[in-house]
Coordinates of C-alpha atoms in Angstrom, one line a residue:
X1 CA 0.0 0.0 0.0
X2 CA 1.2 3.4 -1.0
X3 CA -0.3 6.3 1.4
X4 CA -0.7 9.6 0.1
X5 CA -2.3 11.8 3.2
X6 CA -3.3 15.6 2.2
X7 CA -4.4 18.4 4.3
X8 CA -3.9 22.3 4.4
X9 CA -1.5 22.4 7.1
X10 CA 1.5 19.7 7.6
X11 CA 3.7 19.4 10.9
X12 CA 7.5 18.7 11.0
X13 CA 7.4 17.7 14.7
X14 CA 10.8 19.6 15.3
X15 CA 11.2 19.5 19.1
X16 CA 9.9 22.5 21.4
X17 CA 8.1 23.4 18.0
X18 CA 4.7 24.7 18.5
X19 CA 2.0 23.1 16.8
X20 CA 0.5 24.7 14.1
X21 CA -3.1 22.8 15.1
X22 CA -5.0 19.6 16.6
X23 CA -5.4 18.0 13.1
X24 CA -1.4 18.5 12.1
X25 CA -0.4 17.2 16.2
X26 CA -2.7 14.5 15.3
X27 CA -1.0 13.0 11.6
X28 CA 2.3 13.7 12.9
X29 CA 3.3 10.5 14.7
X30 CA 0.7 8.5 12.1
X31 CA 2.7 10.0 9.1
X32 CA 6.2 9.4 10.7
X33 CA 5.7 5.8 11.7
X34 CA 3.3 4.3 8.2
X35 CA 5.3 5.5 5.3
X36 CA 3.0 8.2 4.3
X37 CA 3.8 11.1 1.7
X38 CA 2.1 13.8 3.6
X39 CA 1.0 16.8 1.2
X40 CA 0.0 20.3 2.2
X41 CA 0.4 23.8 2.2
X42 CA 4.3 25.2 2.7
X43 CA 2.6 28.8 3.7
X44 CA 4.1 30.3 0.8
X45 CA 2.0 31.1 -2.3
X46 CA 3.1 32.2 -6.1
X47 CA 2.2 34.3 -8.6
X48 CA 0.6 33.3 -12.1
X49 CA 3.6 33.2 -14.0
X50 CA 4.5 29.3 -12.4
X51 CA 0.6 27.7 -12.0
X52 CA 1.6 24.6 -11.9
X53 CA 2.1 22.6 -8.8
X54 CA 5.8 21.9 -7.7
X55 CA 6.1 20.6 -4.6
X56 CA 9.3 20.7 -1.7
X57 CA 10.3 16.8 -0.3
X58 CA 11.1 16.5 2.9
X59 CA 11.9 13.6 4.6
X60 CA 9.7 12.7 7.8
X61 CA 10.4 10.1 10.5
X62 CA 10.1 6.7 7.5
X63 CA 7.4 9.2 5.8
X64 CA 7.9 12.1 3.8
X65 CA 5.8 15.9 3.7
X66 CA 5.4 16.9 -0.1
X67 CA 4.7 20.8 0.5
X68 CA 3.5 22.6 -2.2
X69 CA 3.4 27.0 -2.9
X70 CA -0.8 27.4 -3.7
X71 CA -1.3 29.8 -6.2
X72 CA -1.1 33.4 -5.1
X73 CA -4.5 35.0 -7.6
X74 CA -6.3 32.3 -5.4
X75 CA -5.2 31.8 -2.0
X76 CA -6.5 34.4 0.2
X77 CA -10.4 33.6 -1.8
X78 CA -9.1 29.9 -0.8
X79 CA -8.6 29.8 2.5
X80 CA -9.6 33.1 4.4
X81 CA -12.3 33.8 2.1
X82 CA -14.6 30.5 1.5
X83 CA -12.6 27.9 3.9
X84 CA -12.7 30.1 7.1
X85 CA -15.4 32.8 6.3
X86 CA -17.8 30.5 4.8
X87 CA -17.3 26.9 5.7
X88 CA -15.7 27.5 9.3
X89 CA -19.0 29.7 10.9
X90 CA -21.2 27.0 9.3
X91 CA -19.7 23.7 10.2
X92 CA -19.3 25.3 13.4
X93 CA -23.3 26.6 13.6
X94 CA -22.2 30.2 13.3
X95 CA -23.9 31.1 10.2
X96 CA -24.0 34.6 11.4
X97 CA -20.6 35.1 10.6
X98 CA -20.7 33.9 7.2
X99 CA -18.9 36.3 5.0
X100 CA -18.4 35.1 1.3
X101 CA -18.8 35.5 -2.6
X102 CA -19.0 34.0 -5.3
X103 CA -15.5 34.6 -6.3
X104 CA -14.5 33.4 -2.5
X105 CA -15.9 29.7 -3.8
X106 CA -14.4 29.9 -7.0
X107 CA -10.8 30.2 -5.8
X108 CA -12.1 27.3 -3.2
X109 CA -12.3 25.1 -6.7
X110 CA -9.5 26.4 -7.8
X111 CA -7.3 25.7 -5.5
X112 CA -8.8 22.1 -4.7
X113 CA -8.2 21.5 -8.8
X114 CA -4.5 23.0 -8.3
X115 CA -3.8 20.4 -5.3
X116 CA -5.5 17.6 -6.9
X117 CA -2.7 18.1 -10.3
X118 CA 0.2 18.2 -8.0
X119 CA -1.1 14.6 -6.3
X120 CA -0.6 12.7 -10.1
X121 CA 3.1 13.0 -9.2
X122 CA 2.4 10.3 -6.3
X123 CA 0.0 8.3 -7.8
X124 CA 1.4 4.5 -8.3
X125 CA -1.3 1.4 -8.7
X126 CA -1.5 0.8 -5.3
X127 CA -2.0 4.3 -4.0
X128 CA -4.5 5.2 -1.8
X129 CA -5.3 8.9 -1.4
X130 CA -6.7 9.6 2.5
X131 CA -8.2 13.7 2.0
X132 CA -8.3 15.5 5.5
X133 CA -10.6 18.5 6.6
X134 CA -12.9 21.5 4.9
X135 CA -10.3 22.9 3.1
X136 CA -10.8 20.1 0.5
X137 CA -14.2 19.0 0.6
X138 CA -14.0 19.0 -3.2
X139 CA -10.9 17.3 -4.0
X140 CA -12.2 14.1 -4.4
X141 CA -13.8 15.2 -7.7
X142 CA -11.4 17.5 -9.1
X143 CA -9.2 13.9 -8.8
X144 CA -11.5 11.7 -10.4
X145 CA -12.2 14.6 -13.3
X146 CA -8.3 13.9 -13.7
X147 CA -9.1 10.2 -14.4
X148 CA -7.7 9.0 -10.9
X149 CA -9.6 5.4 -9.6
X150 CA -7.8 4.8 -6.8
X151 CA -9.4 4.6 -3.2
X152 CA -10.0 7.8 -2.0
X153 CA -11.0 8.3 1.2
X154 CA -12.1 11.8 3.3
X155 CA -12.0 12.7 7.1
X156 CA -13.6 15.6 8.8
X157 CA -12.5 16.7 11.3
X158 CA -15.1 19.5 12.2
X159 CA -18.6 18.8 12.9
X160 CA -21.1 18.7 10.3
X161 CA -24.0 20.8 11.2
X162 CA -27.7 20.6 10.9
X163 CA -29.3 21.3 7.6
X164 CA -30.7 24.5 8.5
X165 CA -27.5 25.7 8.8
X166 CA -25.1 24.2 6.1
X167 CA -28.0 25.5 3.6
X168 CA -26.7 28.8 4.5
X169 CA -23.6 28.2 2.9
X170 CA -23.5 29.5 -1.1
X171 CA -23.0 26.7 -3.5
X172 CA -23.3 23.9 -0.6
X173 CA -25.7 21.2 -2.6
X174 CA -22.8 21.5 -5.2
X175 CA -20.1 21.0 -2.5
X176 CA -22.1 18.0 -1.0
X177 CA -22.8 16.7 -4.6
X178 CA -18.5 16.7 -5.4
X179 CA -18.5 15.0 -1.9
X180 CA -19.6 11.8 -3.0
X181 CA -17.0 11.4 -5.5
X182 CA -15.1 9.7 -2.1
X183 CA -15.4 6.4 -1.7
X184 CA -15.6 6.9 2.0
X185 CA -16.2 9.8 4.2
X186 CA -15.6 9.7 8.4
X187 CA -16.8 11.7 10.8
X188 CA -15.8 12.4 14.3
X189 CA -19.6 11.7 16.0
X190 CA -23.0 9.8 15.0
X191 CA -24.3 13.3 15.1
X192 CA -22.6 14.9 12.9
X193 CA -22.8 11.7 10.2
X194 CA -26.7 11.7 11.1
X195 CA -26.6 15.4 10.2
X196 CA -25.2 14.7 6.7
X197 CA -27.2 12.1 6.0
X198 CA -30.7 14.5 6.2
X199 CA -28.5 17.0 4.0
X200 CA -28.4 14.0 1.3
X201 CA -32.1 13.2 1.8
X202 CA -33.3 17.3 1.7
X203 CA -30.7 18.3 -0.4
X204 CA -30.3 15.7 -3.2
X205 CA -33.0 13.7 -2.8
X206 CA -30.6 10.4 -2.1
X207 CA -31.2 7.5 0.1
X208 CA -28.7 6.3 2.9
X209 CA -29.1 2.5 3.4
X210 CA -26.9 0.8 6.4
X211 CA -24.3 3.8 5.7
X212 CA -23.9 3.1 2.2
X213 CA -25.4 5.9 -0.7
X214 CA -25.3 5.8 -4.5
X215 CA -24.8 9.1 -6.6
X216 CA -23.5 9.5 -10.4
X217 CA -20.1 8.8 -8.4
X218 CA -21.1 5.7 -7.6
X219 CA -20.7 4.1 -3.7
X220 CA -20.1 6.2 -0.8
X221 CA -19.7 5.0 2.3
X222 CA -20.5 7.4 5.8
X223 CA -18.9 5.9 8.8
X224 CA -17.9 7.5 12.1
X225 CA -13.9 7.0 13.0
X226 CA -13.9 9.2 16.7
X227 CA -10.2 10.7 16.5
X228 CA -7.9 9.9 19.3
X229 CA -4.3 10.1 20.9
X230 CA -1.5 8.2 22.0
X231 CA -2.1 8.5 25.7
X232 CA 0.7 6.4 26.9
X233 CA 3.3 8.5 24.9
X234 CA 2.0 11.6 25.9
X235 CA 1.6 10.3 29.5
X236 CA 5.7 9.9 29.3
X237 CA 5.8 13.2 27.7
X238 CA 4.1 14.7 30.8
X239 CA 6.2 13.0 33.4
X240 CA 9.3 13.9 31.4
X241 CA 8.6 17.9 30.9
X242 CA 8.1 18.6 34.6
X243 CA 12.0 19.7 34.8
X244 CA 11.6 21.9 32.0
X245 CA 12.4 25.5 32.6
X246 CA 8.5 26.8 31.8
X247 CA 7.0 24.2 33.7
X248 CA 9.0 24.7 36.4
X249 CA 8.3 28.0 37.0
X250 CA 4.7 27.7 36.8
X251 CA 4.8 25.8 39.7
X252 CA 7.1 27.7 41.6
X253 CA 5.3 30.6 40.7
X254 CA 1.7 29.2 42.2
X255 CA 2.8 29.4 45.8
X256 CA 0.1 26.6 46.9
X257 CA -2.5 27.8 45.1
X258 CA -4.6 25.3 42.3
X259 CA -4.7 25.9 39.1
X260 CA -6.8 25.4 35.9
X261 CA -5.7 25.7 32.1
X262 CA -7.2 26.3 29.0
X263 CA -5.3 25.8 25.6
X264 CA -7.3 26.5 22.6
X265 CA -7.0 28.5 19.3
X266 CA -8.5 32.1 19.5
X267 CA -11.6 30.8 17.6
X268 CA -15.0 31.8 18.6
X269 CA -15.6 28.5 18.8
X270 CA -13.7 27.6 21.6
X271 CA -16.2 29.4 24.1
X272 CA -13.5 31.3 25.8
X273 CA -15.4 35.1 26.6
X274 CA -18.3 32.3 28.0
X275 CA -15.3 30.6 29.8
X276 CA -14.0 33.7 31.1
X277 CA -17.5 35.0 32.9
X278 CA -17.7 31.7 34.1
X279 CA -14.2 31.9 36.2
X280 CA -15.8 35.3 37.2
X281 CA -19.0 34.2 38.3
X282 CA -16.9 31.5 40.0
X283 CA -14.6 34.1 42.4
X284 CA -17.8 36.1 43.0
X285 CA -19.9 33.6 44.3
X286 CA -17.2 31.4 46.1
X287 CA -14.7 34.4 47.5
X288 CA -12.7 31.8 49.2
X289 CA -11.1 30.5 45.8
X290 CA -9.6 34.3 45.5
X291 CA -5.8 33.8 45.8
X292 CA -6.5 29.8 46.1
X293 CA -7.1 29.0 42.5
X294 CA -6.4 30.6 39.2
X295 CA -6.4 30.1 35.7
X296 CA -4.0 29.6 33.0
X297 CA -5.4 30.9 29.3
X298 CA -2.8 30.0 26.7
X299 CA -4.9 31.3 23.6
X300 CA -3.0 30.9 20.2
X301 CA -3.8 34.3 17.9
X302 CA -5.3 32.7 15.0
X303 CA -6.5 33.6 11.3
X304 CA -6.2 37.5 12.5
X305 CA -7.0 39.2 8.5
X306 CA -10.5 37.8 9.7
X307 CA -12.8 40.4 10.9
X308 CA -14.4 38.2 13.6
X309 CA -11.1 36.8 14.9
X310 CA -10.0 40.0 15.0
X311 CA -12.9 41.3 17.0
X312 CA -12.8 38.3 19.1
X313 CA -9.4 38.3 20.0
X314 CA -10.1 42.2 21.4
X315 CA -12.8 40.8 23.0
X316 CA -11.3 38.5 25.1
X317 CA -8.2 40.6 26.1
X318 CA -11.0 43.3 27.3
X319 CA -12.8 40.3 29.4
X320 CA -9.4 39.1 30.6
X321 CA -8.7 42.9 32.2
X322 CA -11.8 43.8 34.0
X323 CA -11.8 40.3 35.4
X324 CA -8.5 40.6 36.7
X325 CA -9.1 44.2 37.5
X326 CA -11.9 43.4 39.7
X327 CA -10.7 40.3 41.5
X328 CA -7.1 40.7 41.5
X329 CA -4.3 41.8 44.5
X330 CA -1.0 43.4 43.8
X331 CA 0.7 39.6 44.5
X332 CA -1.8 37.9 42.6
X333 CA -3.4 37.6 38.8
X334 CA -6.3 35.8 38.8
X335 CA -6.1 34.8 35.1
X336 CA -2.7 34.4 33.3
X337 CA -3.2 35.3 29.5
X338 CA -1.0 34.1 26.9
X339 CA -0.9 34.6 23.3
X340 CA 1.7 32.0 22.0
X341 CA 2.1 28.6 21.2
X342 CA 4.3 26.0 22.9
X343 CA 5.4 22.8 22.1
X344 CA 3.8 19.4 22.7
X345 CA 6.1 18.4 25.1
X346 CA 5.8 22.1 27.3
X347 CA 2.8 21.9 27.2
X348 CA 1.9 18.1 28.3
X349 CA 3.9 19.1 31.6
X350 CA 1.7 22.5 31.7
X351 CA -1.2 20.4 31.7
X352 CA 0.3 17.6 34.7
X353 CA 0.8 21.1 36.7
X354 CA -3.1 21.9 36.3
X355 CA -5.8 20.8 38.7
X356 CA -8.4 21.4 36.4
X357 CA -8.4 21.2 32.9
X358 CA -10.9 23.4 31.2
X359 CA -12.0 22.9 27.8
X360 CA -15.7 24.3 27.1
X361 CA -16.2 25.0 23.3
X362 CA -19.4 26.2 22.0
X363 CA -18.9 23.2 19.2
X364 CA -15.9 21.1 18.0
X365 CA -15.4 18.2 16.3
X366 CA -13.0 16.5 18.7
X367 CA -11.2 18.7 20.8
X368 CA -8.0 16.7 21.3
X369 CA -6.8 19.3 24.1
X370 CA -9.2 17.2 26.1
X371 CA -7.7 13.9 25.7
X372 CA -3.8 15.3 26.2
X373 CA -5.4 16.6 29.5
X374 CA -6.4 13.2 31.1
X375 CA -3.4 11.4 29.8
X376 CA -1.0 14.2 31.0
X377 CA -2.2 13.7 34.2
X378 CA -0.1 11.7 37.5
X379 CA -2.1 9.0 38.2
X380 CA -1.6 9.0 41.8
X381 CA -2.9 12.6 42.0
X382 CA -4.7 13.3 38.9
X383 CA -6.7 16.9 37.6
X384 CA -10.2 16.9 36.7
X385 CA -11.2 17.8 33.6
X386 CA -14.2 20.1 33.0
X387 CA -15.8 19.1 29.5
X388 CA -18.4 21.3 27.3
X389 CA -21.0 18.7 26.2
X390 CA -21.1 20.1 22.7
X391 CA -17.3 18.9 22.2
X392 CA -17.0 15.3 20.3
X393 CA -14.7 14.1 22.9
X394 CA -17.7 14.1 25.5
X395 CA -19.2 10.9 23.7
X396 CA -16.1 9.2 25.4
X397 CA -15.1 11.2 28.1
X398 CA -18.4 11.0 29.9
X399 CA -16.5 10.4 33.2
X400 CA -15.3 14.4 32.9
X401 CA -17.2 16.7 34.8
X402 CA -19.5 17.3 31.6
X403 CA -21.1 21.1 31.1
X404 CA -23.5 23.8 28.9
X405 CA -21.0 25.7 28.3
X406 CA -24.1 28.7 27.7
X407 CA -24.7 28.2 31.3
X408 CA -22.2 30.2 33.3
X409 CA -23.3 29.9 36.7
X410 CA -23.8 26.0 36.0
X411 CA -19.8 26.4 34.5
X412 CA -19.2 28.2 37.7
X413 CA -20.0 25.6 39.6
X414 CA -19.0 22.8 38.2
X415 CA -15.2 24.4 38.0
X416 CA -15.7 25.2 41.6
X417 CA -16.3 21.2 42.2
X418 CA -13.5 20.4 40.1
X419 CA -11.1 22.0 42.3
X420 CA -12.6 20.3 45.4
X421 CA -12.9 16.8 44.2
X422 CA -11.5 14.4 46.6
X423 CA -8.4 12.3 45.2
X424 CA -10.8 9.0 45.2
X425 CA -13.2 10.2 42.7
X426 CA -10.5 12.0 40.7
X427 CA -8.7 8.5 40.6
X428 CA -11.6 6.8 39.9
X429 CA -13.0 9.0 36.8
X430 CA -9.2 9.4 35.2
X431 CA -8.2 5.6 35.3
X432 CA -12.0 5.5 33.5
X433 CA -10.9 7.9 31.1
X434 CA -7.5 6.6 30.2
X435 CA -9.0 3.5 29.6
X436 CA -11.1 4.7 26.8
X437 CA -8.0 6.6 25.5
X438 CA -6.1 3.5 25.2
X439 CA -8.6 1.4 23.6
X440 CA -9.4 4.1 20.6
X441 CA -5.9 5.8 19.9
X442 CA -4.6 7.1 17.1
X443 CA -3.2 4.7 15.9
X444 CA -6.5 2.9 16.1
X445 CA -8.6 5.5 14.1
X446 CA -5.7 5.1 11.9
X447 CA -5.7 1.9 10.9
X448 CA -9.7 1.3 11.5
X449 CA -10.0 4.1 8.7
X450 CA -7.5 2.9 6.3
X451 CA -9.6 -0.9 7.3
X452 CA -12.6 0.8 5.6
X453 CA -11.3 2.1 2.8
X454 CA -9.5 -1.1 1.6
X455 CA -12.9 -3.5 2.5
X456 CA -14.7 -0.7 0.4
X457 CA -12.3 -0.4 -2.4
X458 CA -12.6 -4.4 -3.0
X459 CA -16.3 -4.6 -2.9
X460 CA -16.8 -1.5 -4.9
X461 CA -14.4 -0.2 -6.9
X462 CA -16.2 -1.7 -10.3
X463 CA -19.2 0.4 -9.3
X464 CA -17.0 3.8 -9.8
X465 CA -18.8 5.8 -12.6
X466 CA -17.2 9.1 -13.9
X467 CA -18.1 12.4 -12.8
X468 CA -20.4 14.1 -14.5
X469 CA -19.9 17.4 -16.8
X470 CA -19.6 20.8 -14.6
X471 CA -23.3 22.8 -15.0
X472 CA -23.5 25.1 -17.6
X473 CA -22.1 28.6 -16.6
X474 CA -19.6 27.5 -13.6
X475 CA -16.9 29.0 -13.1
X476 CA -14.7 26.7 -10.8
X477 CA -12.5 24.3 -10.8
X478 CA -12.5 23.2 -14.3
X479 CA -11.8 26.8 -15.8
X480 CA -8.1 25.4 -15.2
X481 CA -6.2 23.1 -17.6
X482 CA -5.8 19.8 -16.3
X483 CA -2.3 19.2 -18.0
X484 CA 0.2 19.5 -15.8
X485 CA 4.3 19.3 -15.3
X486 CA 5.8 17.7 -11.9
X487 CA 9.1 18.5 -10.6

């Protein structure tokens, strides 16, 4: 088998490197271990006078990362424009903050066509192409328009959202339509596969029978593949980092006093201005935990061209003063705020330091932060983790201290518990926890996935039909010549 992995972002996994996001931390030590060519974005784009893909080799671990320079005329319509303006707010049930044109979702083809040229240079006969994420919902199509039959198989790693809400989306029944040119598509929860499966019904008038649906593509299958982690390594990672020179001065530095931690992207997501007012509402209604608990924010600036990350990010920082403006001593901050990344290893022995981890999105996919948490964790003395219902990982992690994450006296008091728990139940509901993380890891979803695609590529792959013509007037993806040079 010959594994070709795409997604927008790649990782190199250089030590102390921060991580550029959950999906890249995630593929890292799959990619580095299997073999993989691993294609994405290098962050650089380039004008129109060299269109066609050339992509950068770099070895990784017995893998390799194949990054390529998107076209310039297209990237910002790409990826802040319909992936992040459009797509983002949606899958995320914020279709409020949709902000997009039509020219927005034709660089989105575009750029899907341009990727899908540069992955002919790694096609062999037993290649299978594994897609990963919104950036390249439509990938799948723009390959088979290029004549490729292998197995290709997508993972998303976002929720899908009701129907009401991904109808908001421009163009979205033509998205949907190029997503069943993959022979099978994972999601992270039944919900969000159940959710797709009424936007085939409404949308396209298509039947779903025992996770199997036929379209001019031919057989897709929908199956749910919950991402995970490997606990045990990060566990060692955990134990490891508590002599590193951050971690040790967090602890120092807390005098006694517990502590909770947050680590998320600045993404509206992420629930952090509800999270903030519910640490507030927390010191306000039990004054006791003033100077005995505080919290950690490490919040990652992300996508800042965008007007609502921009706005959010403002937000926050506001919240963060008046909160430690109206609580806080002159020997004591109530909530430390940081805008950088740190590396998986820091921050595994950041999260062994915590007594509480905190991680209350409005909606996410996964939220892997939750999982590192529990396995960072000493298991003679472990943290209790404090879990928004509305994150996928709550379909496992039931034994976290589960919350609304709209409810901020509820939050309130639920962190409040958190930092009293006594060590028996904290034992008890993290060696509950770990179990669960062992017995779905990464390298479980991996190879459960890549299961899948093989079973369905034997049974199916003489039921492949071509994709149909583009609609009359479209101005996408195939606008651009599929004839291509590789270097």
């Amino acid at each position: 088998m010959n594994l070709v992995v795409v997604s927008n972002r790649v990782a190199r996994g250089k030590a102390n490197e921060p991580m550029t996001g959950g999906l890249a931390a995630a593929l890292l030590p799959v990619v580095e271990n299997s073999g993989a060519v691993w294609v994405g974005s290098s962050g650089r784009v380039r004008d129109g006078a060299q269109m066609e893909p050339i992509a950068q080799i770099e070895q990784l671990g017995s893998g390799a990362l194949a990054l390529l320079d998107l076209p310039a005329a297209h990237y910002a319509g790409y990826y802040e424009g319909f992936a992040n303006s459009a797509l983002w707010p949606a899958l995320h049930s914020r279709s409020d903050l949709i902000r997009v044109s039509h020219d927005d979702y034709r660089s989105y083809r575009e750029v899907n066509a341009f990727v899908a040229r540069a992955l002919l240079r790694f096609q062999k006969p037993d290649t299978l192409f594994w897609i990963q994420d919104y950036h390249f919902l439509s990938l799948g199509a723009e390959l088979r328009t290029l004549g490729v039959k292998s197995p290709i198989g997508f993972f998303l790693h976002t929720p899908w959202p009701a129907r009401s809400v991904i109808d908001s989306v421009p163009n979205h029944r033509d998205l949907v339509t190029a997503m069943l040119a993959y022979d099978l598509i994972g999601f992270q929860t039944e919900d969000d596969r159940d959710n797709f499966i009424a936007c085939l019904r409404a949308d396209l008038g298509l039947q779903v029978r025992d996770g199997i649906v036929r379209s001019l593509h031919g057989r897709t299958r929908l199956a749910v593949f919950p991402i995970g982690i490997d606990a045990d390594k990060f566990a060692q990672q955990a134990a490891k980092a508590a002599s590193h020179p951050d971690v040790s001065r967090l602890r120092r530095s807390l005098h006694g006093e517990k502590l909770a931690i947050g680590v998320d992207r600045l993404d509206y997501s992420k629930g952090l201005v509800n999270r903030i007012n519910a640490f507030d509402r927390m010191w306000a209604m039990h004054p006791t935990l003033l100077r005995a608990a505080s919290l950690l924010q490490i919040a990652t600036p992300s996508r800042e061209s965008i007007e609502a990350y921009g706005n959010l990010q403002s937000e926050v920082a506001r919240l963060v003063s008046e909160v430690n403006g109206r609580h806080g001593e002159v020997d004591w901050t109530p909530i430390r705020y940081l805008n950088k990344g740190y590396g998986q290893g820091v921050l595994a022995g950041l999260y062994r330091s915590a007594q509480v981890g905190v991680v209350t999105p409005l909606h996410d996919g996964m939220n892997l932060v939750a999982k590192e948490y529990v396995a960072a964790q000493s298991p003679a003395d472990p943290g209790v983790l404090v879990l928004s219902k509305f994150a996928g990982a709550a379909n496992e992690l039931d034994a976290a201290l589960l919350v609304n994450p709209h409810d901020i006296d509820g939050m309130a008091r639920t962190i409040a518990m958190a930092l009293s728990m006594p060590l028996n139940e904290r034992r008890m509901r993290y060696e509950i926890m770990m179990t669960k993380l062992r017995r779905h890891s990464i390298q479980q979803w991996f190879a459960d996935f890549l299961e899948a695609l093989q079973d369905g590529d034997a049974q199916d792959a003489a039921e492949i039909e071509p994709l149909p013509a583009a609609p009359a007037g479209f101005l996408g993806s195939r606008s651009i010549s599929s004839t291509a040079r590789y270097h």
